[in-house]
JSON list of C-alpha atoms in Angstrom, two decimals:
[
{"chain": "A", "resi": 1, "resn": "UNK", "atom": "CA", "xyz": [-40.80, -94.16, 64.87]},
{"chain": "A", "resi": 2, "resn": "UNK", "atom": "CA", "xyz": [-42.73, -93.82, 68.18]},
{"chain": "A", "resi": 3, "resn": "UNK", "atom": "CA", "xyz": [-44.64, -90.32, 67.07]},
{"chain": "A", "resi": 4, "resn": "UNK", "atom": "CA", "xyz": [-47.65, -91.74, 64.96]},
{"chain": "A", "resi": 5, "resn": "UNK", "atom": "CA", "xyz": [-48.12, -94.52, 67.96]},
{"chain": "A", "resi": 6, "resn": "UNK", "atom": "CA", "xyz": [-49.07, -91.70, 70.36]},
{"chain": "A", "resi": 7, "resn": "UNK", "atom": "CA", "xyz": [-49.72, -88.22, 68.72]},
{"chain": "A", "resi": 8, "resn": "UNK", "atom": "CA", "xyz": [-53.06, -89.36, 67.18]},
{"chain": "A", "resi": 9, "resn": "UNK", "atom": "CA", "xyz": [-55.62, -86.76, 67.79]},
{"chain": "A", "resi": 10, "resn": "UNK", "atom": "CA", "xyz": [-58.67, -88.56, 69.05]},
{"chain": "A", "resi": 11, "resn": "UNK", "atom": "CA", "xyz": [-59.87, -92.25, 69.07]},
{"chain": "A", "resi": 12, "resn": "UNK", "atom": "CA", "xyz": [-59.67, -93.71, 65.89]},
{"chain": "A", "resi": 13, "resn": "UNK", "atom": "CA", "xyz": [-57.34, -91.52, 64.48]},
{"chain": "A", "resi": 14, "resn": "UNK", "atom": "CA", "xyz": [-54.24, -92.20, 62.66]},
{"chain": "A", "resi": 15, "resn": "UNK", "atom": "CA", "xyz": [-51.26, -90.69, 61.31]},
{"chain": "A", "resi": 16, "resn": "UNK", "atom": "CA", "xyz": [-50.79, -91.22, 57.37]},
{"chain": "A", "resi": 17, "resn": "UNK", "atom": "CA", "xyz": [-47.47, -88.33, 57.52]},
{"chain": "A", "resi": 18, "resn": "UNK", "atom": "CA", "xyz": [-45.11, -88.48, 59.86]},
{"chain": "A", "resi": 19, "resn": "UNK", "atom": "CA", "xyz": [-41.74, -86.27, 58.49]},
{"chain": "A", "resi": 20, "resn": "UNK", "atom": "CA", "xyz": [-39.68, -84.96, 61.30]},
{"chain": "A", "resi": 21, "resn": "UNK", "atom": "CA", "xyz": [-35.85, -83.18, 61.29]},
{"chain": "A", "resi": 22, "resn": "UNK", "atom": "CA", "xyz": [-35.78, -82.47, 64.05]},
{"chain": "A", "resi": 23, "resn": "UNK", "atom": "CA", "xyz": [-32.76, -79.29, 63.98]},
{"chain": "A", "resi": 24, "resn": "UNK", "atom": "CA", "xyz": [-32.54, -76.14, 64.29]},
{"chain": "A", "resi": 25, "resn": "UNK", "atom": "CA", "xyz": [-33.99, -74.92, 60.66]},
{"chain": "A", "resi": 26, "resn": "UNK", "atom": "CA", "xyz": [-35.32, -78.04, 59.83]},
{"chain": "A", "resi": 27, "resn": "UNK", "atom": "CA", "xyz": [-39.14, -78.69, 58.76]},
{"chain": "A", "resi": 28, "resn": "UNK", "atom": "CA", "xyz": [-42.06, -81.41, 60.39]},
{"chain": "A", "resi": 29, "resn": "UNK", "atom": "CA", "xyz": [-44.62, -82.52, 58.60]},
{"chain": "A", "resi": 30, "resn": "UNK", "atom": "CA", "xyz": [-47.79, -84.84, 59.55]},
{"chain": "A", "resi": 31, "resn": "UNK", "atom": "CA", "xyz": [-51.25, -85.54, 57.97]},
{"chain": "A", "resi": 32, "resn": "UNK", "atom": "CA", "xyz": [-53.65, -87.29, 60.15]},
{"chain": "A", "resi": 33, "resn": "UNK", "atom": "CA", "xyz": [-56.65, -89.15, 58.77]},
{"chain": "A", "resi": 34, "resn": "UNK", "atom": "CA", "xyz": [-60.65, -89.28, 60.66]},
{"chain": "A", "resi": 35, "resn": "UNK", "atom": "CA", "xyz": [-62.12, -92.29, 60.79]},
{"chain": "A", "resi": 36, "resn": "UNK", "atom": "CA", "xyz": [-64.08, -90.77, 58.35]},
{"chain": "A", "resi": 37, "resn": "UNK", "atom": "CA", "xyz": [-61.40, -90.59, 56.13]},
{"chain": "A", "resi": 38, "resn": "UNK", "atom": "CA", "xyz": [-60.87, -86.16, 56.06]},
{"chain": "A", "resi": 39, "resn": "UNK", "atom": "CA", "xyz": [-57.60, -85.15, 56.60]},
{"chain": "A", "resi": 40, "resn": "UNK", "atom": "CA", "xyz": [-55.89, -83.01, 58.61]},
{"chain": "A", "resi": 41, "resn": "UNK", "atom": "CA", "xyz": [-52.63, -81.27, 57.79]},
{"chain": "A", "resi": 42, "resn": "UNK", "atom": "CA", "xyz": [-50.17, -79.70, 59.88]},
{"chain": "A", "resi": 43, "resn": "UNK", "atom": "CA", "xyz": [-45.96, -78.41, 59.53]},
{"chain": "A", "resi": 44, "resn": "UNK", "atom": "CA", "xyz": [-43.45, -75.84, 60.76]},
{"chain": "A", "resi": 45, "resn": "UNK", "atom": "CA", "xyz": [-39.84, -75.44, 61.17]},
{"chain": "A", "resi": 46, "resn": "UNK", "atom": "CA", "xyz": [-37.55, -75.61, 64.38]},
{"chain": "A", "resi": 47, "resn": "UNK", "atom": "CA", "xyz": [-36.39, -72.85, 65.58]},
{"chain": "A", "resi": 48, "resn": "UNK", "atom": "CA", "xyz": [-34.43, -74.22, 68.61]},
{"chain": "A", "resi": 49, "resn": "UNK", "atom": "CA", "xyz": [-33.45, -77.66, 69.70]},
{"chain": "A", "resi": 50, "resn": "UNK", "atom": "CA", "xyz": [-31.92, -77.91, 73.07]},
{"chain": "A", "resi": 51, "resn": "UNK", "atom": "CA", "xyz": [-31.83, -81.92, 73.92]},
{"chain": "A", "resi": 52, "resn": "UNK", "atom": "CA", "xyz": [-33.14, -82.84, 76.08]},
{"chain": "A", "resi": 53, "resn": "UNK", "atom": "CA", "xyz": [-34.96, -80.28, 77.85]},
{"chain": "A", "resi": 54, "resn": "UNK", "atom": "CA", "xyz": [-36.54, -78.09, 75.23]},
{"chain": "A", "resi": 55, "resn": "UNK", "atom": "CA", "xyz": [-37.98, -77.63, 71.39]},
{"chain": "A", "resi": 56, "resn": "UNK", "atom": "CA", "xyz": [-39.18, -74.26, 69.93]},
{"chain": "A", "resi": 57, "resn": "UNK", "atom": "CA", "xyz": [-41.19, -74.59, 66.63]},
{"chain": "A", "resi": 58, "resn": "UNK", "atom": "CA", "xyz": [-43.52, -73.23, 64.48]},
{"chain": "A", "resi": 59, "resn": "UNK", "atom": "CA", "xyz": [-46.53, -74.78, 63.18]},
{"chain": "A", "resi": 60, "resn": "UNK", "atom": "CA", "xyz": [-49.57, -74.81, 60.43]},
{"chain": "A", "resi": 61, "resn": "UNK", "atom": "CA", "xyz": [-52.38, -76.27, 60.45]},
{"chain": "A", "resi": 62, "resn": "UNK", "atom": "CA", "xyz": [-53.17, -74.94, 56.27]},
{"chain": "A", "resi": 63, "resn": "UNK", "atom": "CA", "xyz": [-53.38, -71.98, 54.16]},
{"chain": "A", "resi": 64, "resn": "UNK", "atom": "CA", "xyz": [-56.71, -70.80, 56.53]},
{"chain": "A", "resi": 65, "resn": "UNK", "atom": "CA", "xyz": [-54.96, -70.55, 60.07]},
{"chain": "A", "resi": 66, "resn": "UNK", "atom": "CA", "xyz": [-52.14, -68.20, 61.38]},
{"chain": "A", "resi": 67, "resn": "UNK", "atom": "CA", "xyz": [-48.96, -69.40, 62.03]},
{"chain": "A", "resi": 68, "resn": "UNK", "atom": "CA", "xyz": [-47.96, -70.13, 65.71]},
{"chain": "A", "resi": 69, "resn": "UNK", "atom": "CA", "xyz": [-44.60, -70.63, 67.94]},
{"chain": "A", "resi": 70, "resn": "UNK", "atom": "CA", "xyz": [-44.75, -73.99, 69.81]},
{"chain": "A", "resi": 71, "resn": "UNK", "atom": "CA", "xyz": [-42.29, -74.20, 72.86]},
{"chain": "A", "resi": 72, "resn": "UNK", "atom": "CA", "xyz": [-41.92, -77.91, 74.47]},
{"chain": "A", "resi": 73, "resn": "UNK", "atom": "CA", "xyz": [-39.99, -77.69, 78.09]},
{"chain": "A", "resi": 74, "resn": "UNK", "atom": "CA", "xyz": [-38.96, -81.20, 79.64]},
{"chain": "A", "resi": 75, "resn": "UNK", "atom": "CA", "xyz": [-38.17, -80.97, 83.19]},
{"chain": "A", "resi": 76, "resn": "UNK", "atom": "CA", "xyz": [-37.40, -83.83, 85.86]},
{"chain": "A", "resi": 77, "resn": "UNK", "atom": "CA", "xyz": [-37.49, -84.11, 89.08]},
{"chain": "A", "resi": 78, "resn": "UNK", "atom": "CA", "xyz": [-37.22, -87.16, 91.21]},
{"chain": "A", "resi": 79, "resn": "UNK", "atom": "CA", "xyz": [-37.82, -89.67, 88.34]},
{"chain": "A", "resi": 80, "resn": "UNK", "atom": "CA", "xyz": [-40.79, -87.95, 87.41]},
{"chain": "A", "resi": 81, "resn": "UNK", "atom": "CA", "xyz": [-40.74, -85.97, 83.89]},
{"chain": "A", "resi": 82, "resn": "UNK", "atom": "CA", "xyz": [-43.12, -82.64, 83.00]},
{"chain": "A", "resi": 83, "resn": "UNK", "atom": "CA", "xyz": [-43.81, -82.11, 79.82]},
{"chain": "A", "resi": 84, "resn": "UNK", "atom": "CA", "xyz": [-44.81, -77.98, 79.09]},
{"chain": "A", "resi": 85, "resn": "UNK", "atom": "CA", "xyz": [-46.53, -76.93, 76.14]},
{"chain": "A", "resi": 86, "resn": "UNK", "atom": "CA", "xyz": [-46.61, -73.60, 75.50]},
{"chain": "A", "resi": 87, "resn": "UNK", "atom": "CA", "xyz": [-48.45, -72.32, 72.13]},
{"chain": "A", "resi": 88, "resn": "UNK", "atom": "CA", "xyz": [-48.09, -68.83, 71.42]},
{"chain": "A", "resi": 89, "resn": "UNK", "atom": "CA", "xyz": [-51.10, -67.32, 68.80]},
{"chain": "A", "resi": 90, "resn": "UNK", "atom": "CA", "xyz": [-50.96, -63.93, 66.69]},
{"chain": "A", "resi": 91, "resn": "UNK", "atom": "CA", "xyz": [-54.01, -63.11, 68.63]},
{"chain": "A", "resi": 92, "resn": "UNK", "atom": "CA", "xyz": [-56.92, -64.09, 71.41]},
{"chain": "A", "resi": 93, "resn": "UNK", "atom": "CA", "xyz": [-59.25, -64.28, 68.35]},
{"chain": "A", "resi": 94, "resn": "UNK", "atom": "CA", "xyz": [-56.79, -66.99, 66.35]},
{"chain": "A", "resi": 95, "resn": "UNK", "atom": "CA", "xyz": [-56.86, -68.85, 70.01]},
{"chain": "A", "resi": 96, "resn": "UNK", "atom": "CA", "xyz": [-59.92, -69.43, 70.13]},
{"chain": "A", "resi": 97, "resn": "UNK", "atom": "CA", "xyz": [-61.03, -70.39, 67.16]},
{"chain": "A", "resi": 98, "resn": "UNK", "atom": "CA", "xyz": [-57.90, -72.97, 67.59]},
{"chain": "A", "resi": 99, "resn": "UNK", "atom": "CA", "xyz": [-59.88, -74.29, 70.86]},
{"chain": "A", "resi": 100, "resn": "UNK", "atom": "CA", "xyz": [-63.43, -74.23, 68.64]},
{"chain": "A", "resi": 101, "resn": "UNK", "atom": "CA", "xyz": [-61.46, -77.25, 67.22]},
{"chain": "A", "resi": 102, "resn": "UNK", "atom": "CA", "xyz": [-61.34, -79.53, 69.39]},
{"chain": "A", "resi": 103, "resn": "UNK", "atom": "CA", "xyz": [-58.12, -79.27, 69.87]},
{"chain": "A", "resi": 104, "resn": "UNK", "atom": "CA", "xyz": [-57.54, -79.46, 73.16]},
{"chain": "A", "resi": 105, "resn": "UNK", "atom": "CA", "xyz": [-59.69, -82.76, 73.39]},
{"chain": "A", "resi": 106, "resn": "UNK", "atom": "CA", "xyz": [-57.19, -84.35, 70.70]},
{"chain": "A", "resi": 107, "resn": "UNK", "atom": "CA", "xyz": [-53.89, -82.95, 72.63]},
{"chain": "A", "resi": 108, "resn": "UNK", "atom": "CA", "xyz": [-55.34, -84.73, 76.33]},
{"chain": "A", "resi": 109, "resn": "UNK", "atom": "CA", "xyz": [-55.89, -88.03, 74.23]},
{"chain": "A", "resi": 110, "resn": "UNK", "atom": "CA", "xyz": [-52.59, -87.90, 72.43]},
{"chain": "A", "resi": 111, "resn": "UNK", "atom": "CA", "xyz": [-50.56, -86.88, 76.09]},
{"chain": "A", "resi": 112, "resn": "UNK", "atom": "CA", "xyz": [-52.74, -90.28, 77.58]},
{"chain": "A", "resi": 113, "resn": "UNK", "atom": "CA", "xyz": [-51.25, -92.24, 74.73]},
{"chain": "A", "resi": 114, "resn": "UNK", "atom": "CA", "xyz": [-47.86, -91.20, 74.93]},
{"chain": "A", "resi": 115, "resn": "UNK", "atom": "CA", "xyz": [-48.30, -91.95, 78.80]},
{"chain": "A", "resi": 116, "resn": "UNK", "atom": "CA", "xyz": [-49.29, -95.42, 77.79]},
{"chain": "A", "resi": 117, "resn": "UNK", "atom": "CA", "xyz": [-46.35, -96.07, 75.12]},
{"chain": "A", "resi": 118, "resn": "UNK", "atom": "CA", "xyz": [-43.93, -94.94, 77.64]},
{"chain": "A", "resi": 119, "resn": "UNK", "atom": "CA", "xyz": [-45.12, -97.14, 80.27]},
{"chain": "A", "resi": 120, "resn": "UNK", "atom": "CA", "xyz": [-44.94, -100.18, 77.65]},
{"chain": "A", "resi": 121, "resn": "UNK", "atom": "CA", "xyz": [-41.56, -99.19, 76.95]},
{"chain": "A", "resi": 122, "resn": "UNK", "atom": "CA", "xyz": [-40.24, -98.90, 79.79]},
{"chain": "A", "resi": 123, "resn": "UNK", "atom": "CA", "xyz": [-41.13, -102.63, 81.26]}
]
């Protein structure tokens, strides 16, 4: 429900897919569409599921890129929650080709949304 409000990519963005089972063993899904109207497709399968502190998946981003393992670690302290995002790629080559992207431009806007949402949910 709250995923395609935040996890949007860049400005502009938005999420047309949004398929999550969220167990161990079971498969995510989400296409995201450009302003321009391209398409970007991603999916994996859980691995582990430990509410609410961690998630280990895998993900895809197509046919053309090598699989990775995505580990999510929630920690708190003091009222204050860290999110850690750990991506693990088959090789330094793979990673940064991943970072050629733009990736990491679409994961800081996404994290600033999701900042926002909770904020607006929590009043």
């Amino acid at each position: 429900q709250h995923v395609p409000k935040w996890m949007l990519g860049e400005e502009g963005w938005s999420m047309k897919v949004c398929e999550i089972d969220l167990r161990p063993g079971g498969t995510w899904h989400m296409v995201w569409r450009k302003p321009n109207g391209a398409e970007m497709d991603m999916s994996g399968v859980y691995k582990e599921v430990e509410p609410p502190t961690r998630v280990v998946s895998t993900e895809r981003w197509g046919p053309e890129w090598p699989e990775t393992i995505n580990t999510v670690v929630l920690t708190e302290a003091n009222g204050t929650t860290t999110l850690t995002m750990t991506i693990l790629y088959p090789s330094k080559a793979d990673r940064d080709a991943a970072f050629e992207t733009g990736m990491n431009e679409g994961a800081t806007y996404s994290f600033n949304q999701l900042e926002k949402l909770l904020n607006e949910l929590s009043q």
